[in-house]
mmCIF file of C-alpha atoms in Angstrom:
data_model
loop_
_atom_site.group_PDB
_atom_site.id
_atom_site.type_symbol
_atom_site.label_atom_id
_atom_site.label_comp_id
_atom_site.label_asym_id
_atom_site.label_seq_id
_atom_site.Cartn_x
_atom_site.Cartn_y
_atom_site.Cartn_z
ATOM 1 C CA UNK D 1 -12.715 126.520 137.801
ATOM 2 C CA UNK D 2 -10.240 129.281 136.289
ATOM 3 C CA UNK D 3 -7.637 128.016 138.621
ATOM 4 C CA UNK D 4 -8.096 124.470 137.485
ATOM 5 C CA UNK D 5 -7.979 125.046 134.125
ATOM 6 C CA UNK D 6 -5.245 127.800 133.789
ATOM 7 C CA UNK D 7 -3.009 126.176 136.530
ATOM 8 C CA UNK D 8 -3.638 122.537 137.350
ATOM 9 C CA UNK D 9 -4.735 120.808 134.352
ATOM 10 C CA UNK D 10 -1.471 122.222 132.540
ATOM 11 C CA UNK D 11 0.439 120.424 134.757
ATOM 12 C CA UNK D 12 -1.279 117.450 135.009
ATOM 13 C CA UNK D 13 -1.332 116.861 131.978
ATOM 14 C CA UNK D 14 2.564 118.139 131.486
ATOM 15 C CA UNK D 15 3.648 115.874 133.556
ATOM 16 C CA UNK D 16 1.439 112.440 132.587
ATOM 17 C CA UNK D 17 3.128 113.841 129.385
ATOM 18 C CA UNK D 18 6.180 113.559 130.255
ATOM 19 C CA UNK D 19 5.894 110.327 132.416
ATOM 20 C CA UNK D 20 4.716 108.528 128.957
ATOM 21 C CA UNK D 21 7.514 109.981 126.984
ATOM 22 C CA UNK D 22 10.391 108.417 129.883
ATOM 23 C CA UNK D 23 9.020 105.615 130.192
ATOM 24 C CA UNK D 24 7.831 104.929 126.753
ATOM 25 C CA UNK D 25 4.252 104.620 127.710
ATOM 26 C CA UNK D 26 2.551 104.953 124.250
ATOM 27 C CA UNK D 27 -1.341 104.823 125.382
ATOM 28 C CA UNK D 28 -0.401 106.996 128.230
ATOM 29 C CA UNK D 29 0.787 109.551 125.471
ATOM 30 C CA UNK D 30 -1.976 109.613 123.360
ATOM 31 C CA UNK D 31 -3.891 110.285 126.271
ATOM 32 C CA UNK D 32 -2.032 113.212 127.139
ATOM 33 C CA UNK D 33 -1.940 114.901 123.670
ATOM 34 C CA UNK D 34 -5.796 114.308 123.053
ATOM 35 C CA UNK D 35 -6.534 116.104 126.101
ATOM 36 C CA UNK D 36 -3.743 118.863 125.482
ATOM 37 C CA UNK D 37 -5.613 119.477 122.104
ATOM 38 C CA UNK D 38 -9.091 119.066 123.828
ATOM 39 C CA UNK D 39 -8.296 121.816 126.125
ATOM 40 C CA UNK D 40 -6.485 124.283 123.671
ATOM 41 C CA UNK D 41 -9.907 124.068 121.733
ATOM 42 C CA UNK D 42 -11.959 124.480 124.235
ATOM 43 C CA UNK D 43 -10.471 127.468 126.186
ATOM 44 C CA UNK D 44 -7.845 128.873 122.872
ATOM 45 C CA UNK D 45 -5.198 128.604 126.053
ATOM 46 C CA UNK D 46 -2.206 128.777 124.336
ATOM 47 C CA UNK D 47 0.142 126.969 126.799
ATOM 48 C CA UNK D 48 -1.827 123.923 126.223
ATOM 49 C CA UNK D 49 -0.849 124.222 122.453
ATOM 50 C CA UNK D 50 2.844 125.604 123.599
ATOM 51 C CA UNK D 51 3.706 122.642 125.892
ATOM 52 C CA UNK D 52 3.464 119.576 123.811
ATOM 53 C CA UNK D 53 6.136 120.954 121.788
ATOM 54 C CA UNK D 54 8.603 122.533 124.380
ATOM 55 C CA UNK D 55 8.594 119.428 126.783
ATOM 56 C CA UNK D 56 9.185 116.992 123.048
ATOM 57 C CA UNK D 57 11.918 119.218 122.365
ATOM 58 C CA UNK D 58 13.763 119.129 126.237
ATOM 59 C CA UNK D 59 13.237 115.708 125.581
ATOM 60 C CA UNK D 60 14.937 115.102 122.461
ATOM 61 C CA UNK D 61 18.015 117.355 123.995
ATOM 62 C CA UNK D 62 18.503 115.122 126.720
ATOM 63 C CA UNK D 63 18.493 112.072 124.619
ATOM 64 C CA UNK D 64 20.945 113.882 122.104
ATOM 65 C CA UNK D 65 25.029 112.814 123.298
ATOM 66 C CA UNK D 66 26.019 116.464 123.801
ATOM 67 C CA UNK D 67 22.395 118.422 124.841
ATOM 68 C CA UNK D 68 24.538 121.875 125.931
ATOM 69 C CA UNK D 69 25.836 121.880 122.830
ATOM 70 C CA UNK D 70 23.071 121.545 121.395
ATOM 71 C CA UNK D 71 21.364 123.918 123.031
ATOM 72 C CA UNK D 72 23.803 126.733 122.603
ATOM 73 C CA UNK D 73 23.799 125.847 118.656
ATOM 74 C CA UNK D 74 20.282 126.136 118.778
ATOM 75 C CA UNK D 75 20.016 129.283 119.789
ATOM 76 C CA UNK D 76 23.049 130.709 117.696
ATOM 77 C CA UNK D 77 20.669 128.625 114.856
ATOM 78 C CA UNK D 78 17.954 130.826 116.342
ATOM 79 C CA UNK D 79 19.363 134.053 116.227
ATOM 80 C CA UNK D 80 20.667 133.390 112.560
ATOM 81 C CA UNK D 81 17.121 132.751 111.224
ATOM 82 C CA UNK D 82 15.996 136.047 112.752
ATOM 83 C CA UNK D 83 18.220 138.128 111.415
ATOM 84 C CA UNK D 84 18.003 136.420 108.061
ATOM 85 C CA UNK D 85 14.374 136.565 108.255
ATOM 86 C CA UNK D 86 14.217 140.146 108.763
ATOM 87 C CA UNK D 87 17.350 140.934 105.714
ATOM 88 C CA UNK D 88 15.172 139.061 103.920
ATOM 89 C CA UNK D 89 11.580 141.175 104.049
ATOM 90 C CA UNK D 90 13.095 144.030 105.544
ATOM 91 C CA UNK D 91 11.040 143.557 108.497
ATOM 92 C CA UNK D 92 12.318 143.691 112.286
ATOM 93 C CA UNK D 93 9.196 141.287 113.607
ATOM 94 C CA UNK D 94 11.790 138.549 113.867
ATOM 95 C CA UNK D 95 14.448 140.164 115.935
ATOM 96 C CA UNK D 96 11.882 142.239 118.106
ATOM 97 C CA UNK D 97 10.282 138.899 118.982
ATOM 98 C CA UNK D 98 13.258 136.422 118.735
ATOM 99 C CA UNK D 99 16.334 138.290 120.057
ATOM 100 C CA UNK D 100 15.085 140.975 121.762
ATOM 101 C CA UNK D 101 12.016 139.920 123.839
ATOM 102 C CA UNK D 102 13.993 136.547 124.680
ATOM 103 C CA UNK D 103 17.085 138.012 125.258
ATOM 104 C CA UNK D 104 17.536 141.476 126.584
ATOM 105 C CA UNK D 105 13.677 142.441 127.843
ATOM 106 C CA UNK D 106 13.941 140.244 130.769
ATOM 107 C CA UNK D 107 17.104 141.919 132.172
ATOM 108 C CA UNK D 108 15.982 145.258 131.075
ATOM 109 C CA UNK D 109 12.804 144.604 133.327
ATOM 110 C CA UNK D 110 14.943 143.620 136.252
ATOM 111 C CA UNK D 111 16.654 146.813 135.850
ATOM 112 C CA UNK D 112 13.373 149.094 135.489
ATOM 113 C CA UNK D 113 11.804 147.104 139.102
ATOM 114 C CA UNK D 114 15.330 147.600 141.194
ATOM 115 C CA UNK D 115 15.169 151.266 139.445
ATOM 116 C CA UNK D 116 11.682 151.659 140.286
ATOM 117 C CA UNK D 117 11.134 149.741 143.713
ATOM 118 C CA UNK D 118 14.394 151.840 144.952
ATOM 119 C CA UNK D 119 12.476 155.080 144.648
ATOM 120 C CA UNK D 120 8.936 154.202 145.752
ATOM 121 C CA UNK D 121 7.128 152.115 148.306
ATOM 122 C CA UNK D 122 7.971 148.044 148.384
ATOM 123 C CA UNK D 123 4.763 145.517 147.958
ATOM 124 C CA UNK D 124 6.343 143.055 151.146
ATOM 125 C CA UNK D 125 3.953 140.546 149.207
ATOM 126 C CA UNK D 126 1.309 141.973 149.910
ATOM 127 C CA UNK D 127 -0.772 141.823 146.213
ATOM 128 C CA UNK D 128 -1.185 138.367 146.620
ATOM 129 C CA UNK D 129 -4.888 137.182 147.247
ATOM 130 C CA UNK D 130 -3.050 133.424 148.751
ATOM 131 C CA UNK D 131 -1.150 135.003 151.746
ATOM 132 C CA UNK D 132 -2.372 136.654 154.556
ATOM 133 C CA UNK D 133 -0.023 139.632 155.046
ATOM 134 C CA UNK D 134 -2.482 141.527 152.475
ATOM 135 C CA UNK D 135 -5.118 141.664 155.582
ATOM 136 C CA UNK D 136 -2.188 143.363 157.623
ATOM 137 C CA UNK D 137 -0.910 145.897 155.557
ATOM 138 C CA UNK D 138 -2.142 147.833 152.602
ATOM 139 C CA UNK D 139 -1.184 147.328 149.353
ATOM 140 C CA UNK D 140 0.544 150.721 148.160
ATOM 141 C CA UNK D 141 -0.521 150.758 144.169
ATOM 142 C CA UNK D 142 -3.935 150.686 142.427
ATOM 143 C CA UNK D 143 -2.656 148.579 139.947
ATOM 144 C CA UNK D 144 -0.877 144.568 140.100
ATOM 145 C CA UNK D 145 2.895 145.168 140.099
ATOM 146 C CA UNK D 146 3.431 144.017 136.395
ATOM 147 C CA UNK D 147 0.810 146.661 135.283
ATOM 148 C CA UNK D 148 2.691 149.352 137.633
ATOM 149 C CA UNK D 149 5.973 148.983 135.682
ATOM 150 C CA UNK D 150 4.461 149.056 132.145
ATOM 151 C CA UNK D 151 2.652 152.243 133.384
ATOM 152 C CA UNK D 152 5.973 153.539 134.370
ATOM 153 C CA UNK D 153 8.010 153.102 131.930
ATOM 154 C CA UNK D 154 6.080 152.993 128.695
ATOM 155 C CA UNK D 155 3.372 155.053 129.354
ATOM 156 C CA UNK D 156 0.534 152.124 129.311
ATOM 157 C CA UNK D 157 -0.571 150.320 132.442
ATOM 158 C CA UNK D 158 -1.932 147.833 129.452
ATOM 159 C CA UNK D 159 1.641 146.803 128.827
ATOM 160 C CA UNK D 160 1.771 143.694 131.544
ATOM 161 C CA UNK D 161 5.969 143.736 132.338
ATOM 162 C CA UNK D 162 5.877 140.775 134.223
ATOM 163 C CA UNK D 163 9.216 139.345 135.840
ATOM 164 C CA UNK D 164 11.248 136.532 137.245
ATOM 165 C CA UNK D 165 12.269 135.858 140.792
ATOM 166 C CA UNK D 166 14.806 138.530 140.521
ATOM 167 C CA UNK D 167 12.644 142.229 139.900
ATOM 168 C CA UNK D 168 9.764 140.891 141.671
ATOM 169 C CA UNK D 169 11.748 139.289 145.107
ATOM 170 C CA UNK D 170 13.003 143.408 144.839
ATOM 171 C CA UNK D 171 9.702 144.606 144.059
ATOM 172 C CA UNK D 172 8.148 143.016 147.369
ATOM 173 C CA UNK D 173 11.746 143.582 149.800
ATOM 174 C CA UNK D 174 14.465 144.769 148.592
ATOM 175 C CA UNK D 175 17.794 142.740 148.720
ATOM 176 C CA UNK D 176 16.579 140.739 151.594
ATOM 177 C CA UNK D 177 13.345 139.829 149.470
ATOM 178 C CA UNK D 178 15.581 138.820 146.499
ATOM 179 C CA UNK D 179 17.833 136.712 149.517
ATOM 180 C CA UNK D 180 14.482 134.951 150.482
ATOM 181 C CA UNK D 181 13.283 133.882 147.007
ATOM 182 C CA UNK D 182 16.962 132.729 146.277
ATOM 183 C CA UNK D 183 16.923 130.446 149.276
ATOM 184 C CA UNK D 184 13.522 129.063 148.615
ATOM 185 C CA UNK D 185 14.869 127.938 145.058
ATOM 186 C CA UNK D 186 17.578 126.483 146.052
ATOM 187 C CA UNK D 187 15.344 124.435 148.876
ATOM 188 C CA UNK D 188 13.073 123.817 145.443
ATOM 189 C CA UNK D 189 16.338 122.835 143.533
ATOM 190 C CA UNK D 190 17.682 120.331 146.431
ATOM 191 C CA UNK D 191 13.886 118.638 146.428
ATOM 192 C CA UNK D 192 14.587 117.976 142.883
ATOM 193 C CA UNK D 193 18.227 116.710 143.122
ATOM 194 C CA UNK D 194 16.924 114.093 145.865
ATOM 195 C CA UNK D 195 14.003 112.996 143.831
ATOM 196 C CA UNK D 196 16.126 112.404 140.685
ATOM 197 C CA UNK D 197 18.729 109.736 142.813
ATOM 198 C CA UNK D 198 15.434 108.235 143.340
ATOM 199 C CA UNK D 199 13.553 108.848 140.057
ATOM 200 C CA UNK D 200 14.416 109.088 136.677
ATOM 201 C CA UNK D 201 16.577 111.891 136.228
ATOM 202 C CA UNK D 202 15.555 112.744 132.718
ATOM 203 C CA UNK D 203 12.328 112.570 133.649
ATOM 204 C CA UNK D 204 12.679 115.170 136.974
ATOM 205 C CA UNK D 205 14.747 117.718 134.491
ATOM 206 C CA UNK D 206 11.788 117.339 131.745
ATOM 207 C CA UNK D 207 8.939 117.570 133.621
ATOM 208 C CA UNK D 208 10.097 120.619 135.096
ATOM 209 C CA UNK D 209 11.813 122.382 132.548
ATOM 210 C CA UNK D 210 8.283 124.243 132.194
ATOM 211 C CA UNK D 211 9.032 125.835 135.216
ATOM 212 C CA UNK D 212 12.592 127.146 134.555
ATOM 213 C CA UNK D 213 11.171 129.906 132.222
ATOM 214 C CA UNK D 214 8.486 131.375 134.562
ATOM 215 C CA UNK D 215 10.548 131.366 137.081
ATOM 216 C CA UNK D 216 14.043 132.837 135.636
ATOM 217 C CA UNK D 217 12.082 135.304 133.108
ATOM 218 C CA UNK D 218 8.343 135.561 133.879
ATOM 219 C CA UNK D 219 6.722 135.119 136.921
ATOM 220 C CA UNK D 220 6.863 136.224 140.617
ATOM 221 C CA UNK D 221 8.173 132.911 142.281
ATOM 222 C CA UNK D 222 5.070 133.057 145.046
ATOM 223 C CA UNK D 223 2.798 132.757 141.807
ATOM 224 C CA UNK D 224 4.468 130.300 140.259
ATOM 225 C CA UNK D 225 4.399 128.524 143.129
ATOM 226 C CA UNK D 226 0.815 129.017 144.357
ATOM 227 C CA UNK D 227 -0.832 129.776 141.235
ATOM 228 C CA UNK D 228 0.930 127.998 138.254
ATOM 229 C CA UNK D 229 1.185 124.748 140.103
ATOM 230 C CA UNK D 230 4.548 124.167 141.148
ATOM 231 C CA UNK D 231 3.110 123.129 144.660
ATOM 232 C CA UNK D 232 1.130 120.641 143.347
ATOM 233 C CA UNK D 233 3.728 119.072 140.933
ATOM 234 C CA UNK D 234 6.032 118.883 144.103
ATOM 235 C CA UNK D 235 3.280 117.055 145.673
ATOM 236 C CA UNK D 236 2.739 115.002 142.798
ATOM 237 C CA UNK D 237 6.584 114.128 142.695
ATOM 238 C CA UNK D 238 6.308 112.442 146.385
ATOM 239 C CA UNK D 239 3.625 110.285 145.450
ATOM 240 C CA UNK D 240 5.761 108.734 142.677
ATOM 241 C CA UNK D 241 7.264 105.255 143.558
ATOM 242 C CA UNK D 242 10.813 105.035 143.834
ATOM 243 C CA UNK D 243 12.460 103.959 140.487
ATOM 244 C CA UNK D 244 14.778 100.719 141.136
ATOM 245 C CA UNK D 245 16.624 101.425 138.159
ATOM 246 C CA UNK D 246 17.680 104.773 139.082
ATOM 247 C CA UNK D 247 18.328 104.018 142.801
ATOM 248 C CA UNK D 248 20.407 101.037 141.551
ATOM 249 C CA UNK D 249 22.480 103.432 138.855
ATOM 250 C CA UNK D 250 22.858 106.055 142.050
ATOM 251 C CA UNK D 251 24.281 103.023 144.600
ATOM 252 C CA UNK D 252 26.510 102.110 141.659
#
């Protein structure tokens, strides 16, 4: 029941979300954000309150005429208010949580797994409760590899320094794990590049936009897959009908 609330209904609802935005399905989208608010209220899960609002605004991007521009003057936008904010009160909440954590604690955490995982004993996936190489060999720590790092290198296993595909393909094998995981994507990223000649386009690059973060900043790429649904929104992506519009534009 954790696993379906904390990993499939997100998505499920994500991407009936996102269908009704595309395709302009108004009682679809109702739907959606009802049970996005439903949820939030019932377990205080704050992606189900997070997502509403990041997939809207990916949305809006794409329909703008120039979305990386807009995205690159929203974040200079971004950075501005942060620092102003902080001038302002004399506080340093803003830039701690704005620049920094968004900006410069993801590579720093790459850095502190390659500087850690160099020294001591690799994971070779081995933490994960899905795959079966955990009844082979032991796993080397007493603590999940997020929790290992924070213990490391700021003196509290509390601190949870979770990764993307990057510090935690190193964590598990080296250079040759980080090889794997980059292959895998870019299997993941050709999936999606046939599906949008035969979808909507907007709609492939929405409705997994969710996934970009995790991945690049956040989370091991074996749990995003197995554990924060990607598998079953690929799944869900073959069972979608072939738009006619889109295969029509793509002949063109």
């Amino acid at each position: 029941m954790a696993y379906l609330i904390h990993s499939i209904f997100p998505i499920l609802l994500s991407f009936l979300y996102t269908y009704s935005l595309v395709y302009k399905k108004i009682f679809l989208l109702i739907i959606a954000l009802v049970f996005f608010v439903l949820n939030f209220a019932f377990t205080s899960h704050k992606q189900y309150l997070f997502l509403p609002f990041f997939i809207l605004g990916v949305f809006l991007i794409l329909k703008s005429r120039f979305p990386i521009q807009r995205i690159i003057t929203g974040l200079i936008l971004l950075i501005a208010f942060a620092v102003f904010i902080d001038y302002l009160w004399l506080e340093v909440w803003a830039k701690a949580l704005i620049i920094n954590r968004f900006l410069f604690v993801p590579a720093q955490l790459n850095f502190f797994y390659y500087d850690f995982f160099s020294q001591n004993p690799k994971t070779f996936w081995t933490d994960s409760k899905w795959l079966l190489i955990g009844k082979i060999i032991d796993y080397p720590y007493s603590l999940p590899l997020p929790m290992v790092i924070g213990n490391a290198y700021f003196n509290d296993p509390k601190i949870i320094a979770n990764t993307g595909w990057i510090g935690s393909g190193y964590a598990h094998a080296g250079f040759f794990g980080m090889m794997i995981y980059a292959i895998v994507i870019g299997f993941i990223f050709k999936f999606l590049d046939y599906k949008a000649k035969i979808l909507n386009k907007n709609f492939i690059i929405i409705s997994f936009s969710p996934f970009i973060i995790s991945l690049l900043l956040s989370i091991d790429l074996k749990t995003v897959f197995l554990s924060n649904g990607l598998f079953v929104y690929m799944i869900m992506l073959t069972m979608l009908k072939p738009d006619k519009g889109a295969m029509e534009n793509e002949n063109n």
